[in-house]
PDB file of N, CA and C in Angstrom:
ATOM      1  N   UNK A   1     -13.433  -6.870  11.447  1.00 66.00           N
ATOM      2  CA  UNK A   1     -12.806  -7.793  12.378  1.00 66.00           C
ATOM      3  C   UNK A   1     -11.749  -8.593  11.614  1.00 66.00           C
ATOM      4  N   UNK A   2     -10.827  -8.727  11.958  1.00 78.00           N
ATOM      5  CA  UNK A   2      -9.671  -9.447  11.462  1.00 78.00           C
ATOM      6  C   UNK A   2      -9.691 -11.314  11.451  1.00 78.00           C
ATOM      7  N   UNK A   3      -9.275 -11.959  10.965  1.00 78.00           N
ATOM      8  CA  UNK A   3      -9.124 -13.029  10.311  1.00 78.00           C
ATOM      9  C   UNK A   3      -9.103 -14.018  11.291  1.00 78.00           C
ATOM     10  N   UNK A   4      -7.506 -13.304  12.742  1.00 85.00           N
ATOM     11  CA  UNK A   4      -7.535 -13.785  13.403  1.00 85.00           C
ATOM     12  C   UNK A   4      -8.067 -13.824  14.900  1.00 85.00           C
ATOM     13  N   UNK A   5      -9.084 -12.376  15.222  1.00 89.00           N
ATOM     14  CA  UNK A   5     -10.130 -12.246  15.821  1.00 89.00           C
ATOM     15  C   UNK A   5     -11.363 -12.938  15.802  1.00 89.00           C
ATOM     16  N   UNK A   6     -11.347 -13.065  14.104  1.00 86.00           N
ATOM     17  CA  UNK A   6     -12.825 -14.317  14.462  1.00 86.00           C
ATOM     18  C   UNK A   6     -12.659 -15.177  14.606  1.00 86.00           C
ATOM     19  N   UNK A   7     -11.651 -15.823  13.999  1.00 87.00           N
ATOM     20  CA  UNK A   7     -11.117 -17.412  14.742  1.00 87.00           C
ATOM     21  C   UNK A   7     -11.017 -17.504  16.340  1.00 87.00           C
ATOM     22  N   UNK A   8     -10.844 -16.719  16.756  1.00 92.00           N
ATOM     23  CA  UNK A   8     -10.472 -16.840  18.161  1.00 92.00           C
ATOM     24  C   UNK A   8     -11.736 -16.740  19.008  1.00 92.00           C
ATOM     25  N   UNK A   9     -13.033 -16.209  18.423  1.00 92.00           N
ATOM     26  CA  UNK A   9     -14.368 -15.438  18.748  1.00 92.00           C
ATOM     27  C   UNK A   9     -14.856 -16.795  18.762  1.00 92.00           C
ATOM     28  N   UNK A  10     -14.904 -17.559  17.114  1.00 91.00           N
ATOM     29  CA  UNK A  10     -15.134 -18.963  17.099  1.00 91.00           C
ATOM     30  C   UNK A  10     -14.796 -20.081  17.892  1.00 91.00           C
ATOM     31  N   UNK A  11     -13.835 -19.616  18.598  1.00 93.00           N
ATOM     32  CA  UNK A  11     -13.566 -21.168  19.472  1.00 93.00           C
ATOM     33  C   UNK A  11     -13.921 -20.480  20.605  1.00 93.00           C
ATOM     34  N   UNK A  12     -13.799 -19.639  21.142  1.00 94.00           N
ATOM     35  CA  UNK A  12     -14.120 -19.036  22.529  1.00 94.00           C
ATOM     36  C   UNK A  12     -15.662 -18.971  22.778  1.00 94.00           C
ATOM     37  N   UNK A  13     -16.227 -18.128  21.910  1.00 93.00           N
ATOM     38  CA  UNK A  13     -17.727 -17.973  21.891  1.00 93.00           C
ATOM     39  C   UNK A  13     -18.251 -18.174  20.502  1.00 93.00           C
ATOM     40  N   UNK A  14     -18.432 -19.766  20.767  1.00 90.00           N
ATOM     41  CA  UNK A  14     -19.481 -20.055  18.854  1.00 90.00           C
ATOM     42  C   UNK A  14     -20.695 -19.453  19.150  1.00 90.00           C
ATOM     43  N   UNK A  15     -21.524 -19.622  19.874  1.00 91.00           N
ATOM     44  CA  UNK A  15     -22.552 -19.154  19.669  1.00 91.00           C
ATOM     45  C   UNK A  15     -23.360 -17.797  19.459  1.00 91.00           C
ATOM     46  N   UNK A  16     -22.262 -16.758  20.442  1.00 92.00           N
ATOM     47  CA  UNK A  16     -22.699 -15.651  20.320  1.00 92.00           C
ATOM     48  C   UNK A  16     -22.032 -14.985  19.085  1.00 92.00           C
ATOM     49  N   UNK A  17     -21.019 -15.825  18.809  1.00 90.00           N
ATOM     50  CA  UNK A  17     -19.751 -15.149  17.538  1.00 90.00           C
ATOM     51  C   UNK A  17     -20.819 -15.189  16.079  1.00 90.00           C
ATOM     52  N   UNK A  18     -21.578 -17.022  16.031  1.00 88.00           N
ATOM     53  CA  UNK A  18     -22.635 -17.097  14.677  1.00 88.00           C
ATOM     54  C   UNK A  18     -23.600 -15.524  14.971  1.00 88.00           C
ATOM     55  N   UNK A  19     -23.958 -15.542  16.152  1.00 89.00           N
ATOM     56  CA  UNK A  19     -24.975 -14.508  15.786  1.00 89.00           C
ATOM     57  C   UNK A  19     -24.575 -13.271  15.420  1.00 89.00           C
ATOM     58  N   UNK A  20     -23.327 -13.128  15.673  1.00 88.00           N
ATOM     59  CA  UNK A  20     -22.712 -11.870  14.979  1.00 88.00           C
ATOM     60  C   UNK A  20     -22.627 -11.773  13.898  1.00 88.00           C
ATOM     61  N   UNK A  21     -21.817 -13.061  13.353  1.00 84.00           N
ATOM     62  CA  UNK A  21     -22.006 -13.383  11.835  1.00 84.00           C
ATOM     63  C   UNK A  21     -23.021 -13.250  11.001  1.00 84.00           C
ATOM     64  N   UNK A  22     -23.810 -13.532  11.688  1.00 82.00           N
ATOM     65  CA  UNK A  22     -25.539 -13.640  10.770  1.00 82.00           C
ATOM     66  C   UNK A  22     -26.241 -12.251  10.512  1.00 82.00           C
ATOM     67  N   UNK A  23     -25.321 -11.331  11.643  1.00 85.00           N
ATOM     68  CA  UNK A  23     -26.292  -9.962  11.507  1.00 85.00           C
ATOM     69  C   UNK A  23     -25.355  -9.641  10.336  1.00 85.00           C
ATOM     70  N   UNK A  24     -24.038  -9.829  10.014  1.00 82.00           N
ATOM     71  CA  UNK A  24     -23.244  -9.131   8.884  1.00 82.00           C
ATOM     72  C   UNK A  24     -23.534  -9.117   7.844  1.00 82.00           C
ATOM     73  N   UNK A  25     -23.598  -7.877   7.024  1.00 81.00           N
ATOM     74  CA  UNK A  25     -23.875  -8.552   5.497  1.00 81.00           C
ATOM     75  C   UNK A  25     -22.710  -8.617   5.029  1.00 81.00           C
ATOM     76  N   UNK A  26     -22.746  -9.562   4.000  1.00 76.00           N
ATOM     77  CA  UNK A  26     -21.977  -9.815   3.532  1.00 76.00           C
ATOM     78  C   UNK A  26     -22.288 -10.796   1.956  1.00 76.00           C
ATOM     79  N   UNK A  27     -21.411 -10.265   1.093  1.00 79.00           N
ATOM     80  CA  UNK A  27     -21.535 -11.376  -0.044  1.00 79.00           C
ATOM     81  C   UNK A  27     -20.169 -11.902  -0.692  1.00 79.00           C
ATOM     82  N   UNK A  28     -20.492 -12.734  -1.549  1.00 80.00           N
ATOM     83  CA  UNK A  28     -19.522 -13.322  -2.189  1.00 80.00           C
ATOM     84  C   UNK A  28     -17.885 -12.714  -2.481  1.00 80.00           C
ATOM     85  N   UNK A  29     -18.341 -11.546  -2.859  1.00 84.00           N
ATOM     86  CA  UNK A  29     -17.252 -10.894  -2.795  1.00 84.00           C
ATOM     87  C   UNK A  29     -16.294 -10.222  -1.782  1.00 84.00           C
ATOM     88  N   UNK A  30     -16.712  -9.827  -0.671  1.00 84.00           N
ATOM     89  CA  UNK A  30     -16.324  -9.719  -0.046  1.00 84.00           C
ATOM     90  C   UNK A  30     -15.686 -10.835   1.518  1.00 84.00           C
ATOM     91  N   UNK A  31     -16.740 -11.935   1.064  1.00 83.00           N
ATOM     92  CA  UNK A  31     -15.883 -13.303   1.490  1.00 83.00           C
ATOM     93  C   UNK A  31     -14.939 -13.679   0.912  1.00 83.00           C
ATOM     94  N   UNK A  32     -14.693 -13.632  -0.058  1.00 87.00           N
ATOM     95  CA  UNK A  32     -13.607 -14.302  -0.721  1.00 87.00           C
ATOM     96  C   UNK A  32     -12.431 -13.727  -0.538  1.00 87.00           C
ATOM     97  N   UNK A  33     -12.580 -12.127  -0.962  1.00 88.00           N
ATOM     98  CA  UNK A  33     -11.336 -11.299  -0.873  1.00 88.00           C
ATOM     99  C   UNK A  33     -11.173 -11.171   0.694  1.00 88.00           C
ATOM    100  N   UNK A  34     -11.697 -11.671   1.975  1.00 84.00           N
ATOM    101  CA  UNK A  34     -11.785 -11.046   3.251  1.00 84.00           C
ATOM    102  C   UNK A  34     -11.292 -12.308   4.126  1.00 84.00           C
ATOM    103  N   UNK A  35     -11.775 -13.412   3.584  1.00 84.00           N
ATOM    104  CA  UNK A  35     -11.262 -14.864   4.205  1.00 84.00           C
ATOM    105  C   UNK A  35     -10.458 -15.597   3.404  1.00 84.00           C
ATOM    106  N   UNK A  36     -11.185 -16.049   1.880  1.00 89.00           N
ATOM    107  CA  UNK A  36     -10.210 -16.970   1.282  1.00 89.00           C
ATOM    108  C   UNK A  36      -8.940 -16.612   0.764  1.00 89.00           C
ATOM    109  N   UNK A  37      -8.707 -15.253   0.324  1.00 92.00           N
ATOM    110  CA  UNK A  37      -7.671 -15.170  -0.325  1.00 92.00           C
ATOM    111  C   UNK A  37      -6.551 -14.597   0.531  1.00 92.00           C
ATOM    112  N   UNK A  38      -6.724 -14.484   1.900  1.00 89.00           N
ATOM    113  CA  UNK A  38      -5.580 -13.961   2.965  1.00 89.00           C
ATOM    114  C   UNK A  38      -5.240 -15.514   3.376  1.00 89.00           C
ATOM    115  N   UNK A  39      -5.808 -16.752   4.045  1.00 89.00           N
ATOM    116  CA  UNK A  39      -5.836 -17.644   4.169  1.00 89.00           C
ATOM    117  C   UNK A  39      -5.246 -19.008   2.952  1.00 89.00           C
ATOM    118  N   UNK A  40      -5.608 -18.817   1.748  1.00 91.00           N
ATOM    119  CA  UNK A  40      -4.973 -19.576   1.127  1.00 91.00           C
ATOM    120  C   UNK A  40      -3.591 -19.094   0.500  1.00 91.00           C
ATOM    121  N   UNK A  41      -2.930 -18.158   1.712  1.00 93.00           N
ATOM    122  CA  UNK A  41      -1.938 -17.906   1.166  1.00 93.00           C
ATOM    123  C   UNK A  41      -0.861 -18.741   2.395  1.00 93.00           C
ATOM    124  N   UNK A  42      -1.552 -18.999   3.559  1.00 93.00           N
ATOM    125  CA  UNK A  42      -0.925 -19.509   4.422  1.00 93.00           C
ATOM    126  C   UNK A  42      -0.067 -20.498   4.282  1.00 93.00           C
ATOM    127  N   UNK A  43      -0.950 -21.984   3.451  1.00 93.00           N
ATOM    128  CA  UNK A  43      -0.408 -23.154   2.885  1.00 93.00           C
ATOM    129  C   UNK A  43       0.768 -22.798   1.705  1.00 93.00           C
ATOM    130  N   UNK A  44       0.897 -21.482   0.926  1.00 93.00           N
ATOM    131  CA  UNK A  44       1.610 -21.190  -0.133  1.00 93.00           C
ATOM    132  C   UNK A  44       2.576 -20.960   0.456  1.00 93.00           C
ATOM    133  N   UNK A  45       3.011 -19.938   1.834  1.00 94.00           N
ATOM    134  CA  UNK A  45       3.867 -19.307   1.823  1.00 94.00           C
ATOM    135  C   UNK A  45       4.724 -20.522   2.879  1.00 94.00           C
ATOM    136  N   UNK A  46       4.038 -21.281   3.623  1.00 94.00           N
ATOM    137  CA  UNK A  46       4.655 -22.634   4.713  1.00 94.00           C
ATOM    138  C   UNK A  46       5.291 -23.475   3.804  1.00 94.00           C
ATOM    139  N   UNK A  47       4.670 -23.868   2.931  1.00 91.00           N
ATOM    140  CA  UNK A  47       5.224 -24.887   2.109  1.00 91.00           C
ATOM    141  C   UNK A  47       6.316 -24.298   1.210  1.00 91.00           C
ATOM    142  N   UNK A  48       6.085 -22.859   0.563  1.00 92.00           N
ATOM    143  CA  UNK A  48       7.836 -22.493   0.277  1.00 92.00           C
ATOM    144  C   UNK A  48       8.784 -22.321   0.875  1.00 92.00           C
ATOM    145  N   UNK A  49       8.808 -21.623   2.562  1.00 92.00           N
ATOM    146  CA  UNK A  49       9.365 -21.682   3.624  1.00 92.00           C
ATOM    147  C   UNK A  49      10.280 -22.910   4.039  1.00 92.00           C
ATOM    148  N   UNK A  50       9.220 -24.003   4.392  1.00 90.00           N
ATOM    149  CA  UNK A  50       9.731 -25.518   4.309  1.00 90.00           C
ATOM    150  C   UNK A  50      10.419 -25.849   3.026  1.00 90.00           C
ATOM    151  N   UNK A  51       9.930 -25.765   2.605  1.00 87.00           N
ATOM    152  CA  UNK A  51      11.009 -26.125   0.670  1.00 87.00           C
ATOM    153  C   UNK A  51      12.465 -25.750   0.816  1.00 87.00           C
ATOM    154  N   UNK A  52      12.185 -24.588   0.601  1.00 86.00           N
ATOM    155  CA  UNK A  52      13.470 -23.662   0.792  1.00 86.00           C
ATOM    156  C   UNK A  52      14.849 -24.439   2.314  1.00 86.00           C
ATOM    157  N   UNK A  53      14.124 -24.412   3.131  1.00 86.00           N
ATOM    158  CA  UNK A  53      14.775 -24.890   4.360  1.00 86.00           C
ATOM    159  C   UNK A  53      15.300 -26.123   4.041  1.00 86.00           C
ATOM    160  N   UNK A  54      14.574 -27.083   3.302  1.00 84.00           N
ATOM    161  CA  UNK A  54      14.743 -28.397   3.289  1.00 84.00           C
ATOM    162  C   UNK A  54      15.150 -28.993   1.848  1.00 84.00           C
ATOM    163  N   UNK A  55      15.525 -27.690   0.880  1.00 79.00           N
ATOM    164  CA  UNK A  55      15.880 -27.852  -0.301  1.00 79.00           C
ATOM    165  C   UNK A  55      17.324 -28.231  -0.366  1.00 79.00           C
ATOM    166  N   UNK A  56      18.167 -27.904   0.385  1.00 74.00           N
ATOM    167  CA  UNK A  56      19.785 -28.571   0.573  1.00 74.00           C
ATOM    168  C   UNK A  56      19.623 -29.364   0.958  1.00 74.00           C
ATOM    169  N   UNK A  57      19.064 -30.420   2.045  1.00 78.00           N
ATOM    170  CA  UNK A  57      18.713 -32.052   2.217  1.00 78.00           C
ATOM    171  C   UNK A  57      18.777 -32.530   1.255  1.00 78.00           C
ATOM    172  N   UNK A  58      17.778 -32.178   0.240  1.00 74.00           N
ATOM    173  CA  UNK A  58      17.229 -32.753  -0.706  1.00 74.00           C
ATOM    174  C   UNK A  58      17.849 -33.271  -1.497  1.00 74.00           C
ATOM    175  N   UNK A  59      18.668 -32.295  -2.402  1.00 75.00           N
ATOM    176  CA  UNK A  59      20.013 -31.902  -3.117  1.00 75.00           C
ATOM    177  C   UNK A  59      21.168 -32.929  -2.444  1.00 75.00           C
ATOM    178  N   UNK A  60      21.553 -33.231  -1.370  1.00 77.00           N
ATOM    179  CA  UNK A  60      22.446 -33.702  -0.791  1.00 77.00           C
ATOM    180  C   UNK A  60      21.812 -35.322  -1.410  1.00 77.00           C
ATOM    181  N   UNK A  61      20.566 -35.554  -0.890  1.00 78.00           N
ATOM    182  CA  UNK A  61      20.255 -36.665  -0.828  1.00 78.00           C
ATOM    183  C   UNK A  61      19.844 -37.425  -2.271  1.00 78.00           C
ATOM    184  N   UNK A  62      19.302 -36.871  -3.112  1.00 77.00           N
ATOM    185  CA  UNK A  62      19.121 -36.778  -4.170  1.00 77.00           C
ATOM    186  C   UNK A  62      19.974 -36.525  -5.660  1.00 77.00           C
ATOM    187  N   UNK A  63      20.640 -35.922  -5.173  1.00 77.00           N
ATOM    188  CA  UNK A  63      21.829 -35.346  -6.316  1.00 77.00           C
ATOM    189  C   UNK A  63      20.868 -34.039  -7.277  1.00 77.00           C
ATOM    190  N   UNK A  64      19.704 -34.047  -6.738  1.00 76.00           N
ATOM    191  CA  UNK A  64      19.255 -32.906  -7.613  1.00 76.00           C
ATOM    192  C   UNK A  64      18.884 -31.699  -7.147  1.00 76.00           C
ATOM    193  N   UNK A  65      19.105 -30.545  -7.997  1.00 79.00           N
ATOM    194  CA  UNK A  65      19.139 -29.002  -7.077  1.00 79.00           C
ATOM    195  C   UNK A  65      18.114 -28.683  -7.670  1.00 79.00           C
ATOM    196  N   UNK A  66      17.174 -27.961  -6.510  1.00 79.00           N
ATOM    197  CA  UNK A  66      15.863 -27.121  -6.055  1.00 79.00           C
ATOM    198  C   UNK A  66      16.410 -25.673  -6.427  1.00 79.00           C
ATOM    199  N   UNK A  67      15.878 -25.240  -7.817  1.00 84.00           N
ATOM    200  CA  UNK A  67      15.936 -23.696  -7.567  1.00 84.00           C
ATOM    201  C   UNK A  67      15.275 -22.839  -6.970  1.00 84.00           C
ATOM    202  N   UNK A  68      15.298 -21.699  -6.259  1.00 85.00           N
ATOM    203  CA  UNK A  68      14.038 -20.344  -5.550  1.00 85.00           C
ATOM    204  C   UNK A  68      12.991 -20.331  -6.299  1.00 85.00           C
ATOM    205  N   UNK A  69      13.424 -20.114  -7.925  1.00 90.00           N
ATOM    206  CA  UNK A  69      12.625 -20.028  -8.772  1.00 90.00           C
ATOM    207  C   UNK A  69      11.652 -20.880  -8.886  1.00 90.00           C
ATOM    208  N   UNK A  70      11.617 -21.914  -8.761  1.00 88.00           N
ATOM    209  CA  UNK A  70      11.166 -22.949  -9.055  1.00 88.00           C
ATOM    210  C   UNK A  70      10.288 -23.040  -7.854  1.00 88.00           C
ATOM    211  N   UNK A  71      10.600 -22.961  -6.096  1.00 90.00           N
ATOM    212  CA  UNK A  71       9.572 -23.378  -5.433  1.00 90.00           C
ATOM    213  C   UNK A  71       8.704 -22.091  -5.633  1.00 90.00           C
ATOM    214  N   UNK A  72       9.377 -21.110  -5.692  1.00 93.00           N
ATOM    215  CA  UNK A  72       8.163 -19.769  -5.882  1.00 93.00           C
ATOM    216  C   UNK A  72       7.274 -19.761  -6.796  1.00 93.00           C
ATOM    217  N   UNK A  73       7.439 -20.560  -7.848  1.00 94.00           N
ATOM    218  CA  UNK A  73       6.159 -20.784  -9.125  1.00 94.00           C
ATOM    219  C   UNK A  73       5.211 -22.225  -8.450  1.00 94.00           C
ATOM    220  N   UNK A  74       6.105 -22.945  -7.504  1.00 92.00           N
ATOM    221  CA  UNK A  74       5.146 -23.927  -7.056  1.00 92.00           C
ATOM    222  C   UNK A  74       4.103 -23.208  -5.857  1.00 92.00           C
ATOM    223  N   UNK A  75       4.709 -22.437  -5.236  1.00 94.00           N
ATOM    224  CA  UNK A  75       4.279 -21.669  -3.963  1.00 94.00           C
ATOM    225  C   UNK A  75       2.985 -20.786  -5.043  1.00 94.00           C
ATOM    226  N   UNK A  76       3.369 -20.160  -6.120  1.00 95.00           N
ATOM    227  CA  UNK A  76       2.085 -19.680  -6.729  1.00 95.00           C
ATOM    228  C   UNK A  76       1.075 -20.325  -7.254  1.00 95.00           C
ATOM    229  N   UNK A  77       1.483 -21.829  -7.499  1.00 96.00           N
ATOM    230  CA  UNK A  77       0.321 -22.099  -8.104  1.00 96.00           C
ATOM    231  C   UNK A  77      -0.379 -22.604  -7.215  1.00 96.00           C
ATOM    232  N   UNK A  78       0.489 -23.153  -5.880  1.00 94.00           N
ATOM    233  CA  UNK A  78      -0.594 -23.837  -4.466  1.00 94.00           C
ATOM    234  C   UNK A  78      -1.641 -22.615  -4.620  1.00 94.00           C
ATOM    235  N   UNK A  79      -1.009 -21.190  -4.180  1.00 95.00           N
ATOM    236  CA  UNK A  79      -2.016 -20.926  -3.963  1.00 95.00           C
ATOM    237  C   UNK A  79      -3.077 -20.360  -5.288  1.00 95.00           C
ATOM    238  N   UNK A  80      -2.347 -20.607  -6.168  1.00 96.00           N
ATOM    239  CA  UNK A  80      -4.352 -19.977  -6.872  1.00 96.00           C
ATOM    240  C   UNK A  80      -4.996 -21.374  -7.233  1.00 96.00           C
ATOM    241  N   UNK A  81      -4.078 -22.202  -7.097  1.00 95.00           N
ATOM    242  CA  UNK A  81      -5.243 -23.424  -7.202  1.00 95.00           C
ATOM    243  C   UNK A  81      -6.097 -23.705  -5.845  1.00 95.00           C
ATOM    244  N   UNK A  82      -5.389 -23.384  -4.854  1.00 93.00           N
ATOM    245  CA  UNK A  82      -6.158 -23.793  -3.624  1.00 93.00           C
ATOM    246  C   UNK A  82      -7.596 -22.207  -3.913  1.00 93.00           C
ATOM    247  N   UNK A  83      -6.713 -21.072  -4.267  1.00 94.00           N
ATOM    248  CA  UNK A  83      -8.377 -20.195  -4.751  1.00 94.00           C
ATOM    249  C   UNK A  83      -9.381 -20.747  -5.875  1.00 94.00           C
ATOM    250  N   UNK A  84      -8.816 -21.020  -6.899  1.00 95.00           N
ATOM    251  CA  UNK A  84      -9.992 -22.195  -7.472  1.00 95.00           C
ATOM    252  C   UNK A  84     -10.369 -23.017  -6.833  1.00 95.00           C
ATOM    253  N   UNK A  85     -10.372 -23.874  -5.856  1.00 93.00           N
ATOM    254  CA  UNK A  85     -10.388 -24.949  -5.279  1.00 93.00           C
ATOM    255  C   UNK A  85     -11.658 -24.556  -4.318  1.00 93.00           C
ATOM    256  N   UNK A  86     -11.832 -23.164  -3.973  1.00 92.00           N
ATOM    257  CA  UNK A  86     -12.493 -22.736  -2.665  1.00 92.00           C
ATOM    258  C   UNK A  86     -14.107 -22.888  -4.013  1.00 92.00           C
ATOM    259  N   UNK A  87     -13.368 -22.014  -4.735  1.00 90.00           N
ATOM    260  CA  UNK A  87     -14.459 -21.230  -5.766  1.00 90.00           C
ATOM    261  C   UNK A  87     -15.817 -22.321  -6.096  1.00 90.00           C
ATOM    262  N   UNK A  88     -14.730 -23.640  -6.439  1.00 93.00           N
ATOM    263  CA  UNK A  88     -15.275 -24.544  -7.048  1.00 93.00           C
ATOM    264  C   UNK A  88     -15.927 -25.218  -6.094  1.00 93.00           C
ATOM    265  N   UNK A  89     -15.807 -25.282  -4.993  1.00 91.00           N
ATOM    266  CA  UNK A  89     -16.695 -25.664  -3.802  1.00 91.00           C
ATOM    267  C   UNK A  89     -17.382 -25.258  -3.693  1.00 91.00           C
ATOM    268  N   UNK A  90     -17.227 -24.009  -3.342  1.00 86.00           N
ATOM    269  CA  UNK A  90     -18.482 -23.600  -3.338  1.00 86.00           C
ATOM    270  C   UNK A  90     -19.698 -23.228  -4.515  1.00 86.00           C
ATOM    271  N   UNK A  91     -19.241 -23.577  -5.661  1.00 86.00           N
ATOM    272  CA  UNK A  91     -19.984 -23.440  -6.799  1.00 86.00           C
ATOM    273  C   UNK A  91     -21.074 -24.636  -6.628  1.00 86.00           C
ATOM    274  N   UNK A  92     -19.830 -26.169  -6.155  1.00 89.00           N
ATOM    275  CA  UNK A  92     -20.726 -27.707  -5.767  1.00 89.00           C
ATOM    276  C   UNK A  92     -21.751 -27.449  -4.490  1.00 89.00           C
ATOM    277  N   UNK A  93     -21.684 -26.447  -3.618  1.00 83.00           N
ATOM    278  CA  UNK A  93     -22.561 -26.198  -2.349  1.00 83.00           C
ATOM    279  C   UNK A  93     -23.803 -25.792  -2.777  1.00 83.00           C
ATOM    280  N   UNK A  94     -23.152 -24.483  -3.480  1.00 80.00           N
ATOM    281  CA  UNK A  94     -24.828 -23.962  -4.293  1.00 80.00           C
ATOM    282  C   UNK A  94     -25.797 -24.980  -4.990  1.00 80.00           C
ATOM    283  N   UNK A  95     -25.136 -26.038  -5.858  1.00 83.00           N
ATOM    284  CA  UNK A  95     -25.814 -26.471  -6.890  1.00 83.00           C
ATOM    285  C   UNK A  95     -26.703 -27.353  -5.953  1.00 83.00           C
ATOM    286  N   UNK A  96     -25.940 -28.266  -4.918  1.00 84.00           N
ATOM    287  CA  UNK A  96     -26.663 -29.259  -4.043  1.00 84.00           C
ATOM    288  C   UNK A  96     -27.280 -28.840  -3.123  1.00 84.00           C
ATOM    289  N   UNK A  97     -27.249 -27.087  -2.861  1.00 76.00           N
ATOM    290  CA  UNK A  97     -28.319 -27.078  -1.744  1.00 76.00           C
ATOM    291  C   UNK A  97     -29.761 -27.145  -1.821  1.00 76.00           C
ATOM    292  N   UNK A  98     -30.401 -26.795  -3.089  1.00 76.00           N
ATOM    293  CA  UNK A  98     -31.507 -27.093  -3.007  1.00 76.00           C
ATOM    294  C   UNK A  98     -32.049 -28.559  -3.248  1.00 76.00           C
ATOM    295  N   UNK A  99     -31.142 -29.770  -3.113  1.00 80.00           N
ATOM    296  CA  UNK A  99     -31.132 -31.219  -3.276  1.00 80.00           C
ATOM    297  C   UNK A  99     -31.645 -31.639  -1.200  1.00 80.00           C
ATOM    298  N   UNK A 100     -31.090 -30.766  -0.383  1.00 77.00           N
ATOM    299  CA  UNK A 100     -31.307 -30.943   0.969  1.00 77.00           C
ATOM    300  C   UNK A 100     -31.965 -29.669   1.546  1.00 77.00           C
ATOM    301  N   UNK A 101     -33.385 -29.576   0.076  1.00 72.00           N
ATOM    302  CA  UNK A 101     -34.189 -28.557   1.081  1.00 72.00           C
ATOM    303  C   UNK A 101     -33.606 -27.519   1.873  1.00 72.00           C
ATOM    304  N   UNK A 102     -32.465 -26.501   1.463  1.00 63.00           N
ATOM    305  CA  UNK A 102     -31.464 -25.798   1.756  1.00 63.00           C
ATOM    306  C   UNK A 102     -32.219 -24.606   0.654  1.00 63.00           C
ATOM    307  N   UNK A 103     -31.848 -23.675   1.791  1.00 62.00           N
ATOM    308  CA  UNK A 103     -32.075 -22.349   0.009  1.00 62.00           C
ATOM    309  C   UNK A 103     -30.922 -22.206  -0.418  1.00 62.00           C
ATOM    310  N   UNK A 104     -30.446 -21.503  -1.690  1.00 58.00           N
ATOM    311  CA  UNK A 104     -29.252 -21.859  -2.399  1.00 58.00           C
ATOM    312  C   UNK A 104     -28.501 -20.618  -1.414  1.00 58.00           C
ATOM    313  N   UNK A 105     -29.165 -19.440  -1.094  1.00 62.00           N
ATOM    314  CA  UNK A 105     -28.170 -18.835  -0.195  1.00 62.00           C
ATOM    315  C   UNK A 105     -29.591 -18.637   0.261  1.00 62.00           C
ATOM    316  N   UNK A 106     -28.307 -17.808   1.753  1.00 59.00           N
ATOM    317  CA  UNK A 106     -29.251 -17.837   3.049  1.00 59.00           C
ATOM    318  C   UNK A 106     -29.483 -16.449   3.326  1.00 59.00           C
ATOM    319  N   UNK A 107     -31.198 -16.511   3.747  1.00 56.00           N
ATOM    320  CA  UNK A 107     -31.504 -14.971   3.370  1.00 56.00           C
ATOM    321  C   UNK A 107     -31.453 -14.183   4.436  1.00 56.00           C
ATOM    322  N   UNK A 108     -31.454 -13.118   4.644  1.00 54.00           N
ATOM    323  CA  UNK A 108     -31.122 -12.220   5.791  1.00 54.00           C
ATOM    324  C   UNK A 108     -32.174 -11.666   6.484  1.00 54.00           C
ATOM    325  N   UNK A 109     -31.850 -11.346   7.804  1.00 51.00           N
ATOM    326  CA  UNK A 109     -33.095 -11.079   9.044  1.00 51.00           C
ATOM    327  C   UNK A 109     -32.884  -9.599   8.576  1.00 51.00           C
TER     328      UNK A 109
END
């Protein structure tokens, strides 16, 4: 199912959409490469988009010039920091779930 099929499953039908979810297997790896890393490219590629668009303003207003180069190494590092960023969350989820009587992952029917 695509990225933007389950989003749409999710707001239309949460309830029957979780139970779909729950029958899936699925692990770490294949969450990450299947949700986070198509998704944290969204914020990378908007915010160079916008840059770019709004980089002659800038320049005008500023007196200083925005190279391509330059937002495209910023556009790369949004996104692998926003992929560390997921990683590391969820590294803090695991550690505290068994703090709220949580199993550290959730086991399958």
């Amino acid at each position: 199912m695509s990225v933007v099929a389950r989003a749409k499953a999710l707001i239309l039908q949460p309830e029957q959409e979780w139970r779909v979810i729950a029958a899936e297997p699925a692990d770490t790896k294949s969450l990450f490469l299947g949700y986070a890393v198509p998704l944290s490219a969204v914020p990378a590629v908007a915010g160079f988009i916008g840059s770019a668009i709004f980089a002659g303003t800038l320049e005008q207003v500023t007196g200083v010039q925005i190279g391509v180069v330059s937002l495209l190494l910023q556009a790369i590092a949004g996104y692998v920091l926003g992929l560390v960023g997921v990683w590391v969350w969820g590294k803090i989820i695991q550690a505290l779930a068994p703090a709220s009587a949580a199993p550290a992952t959730r086991p399958r029917p």
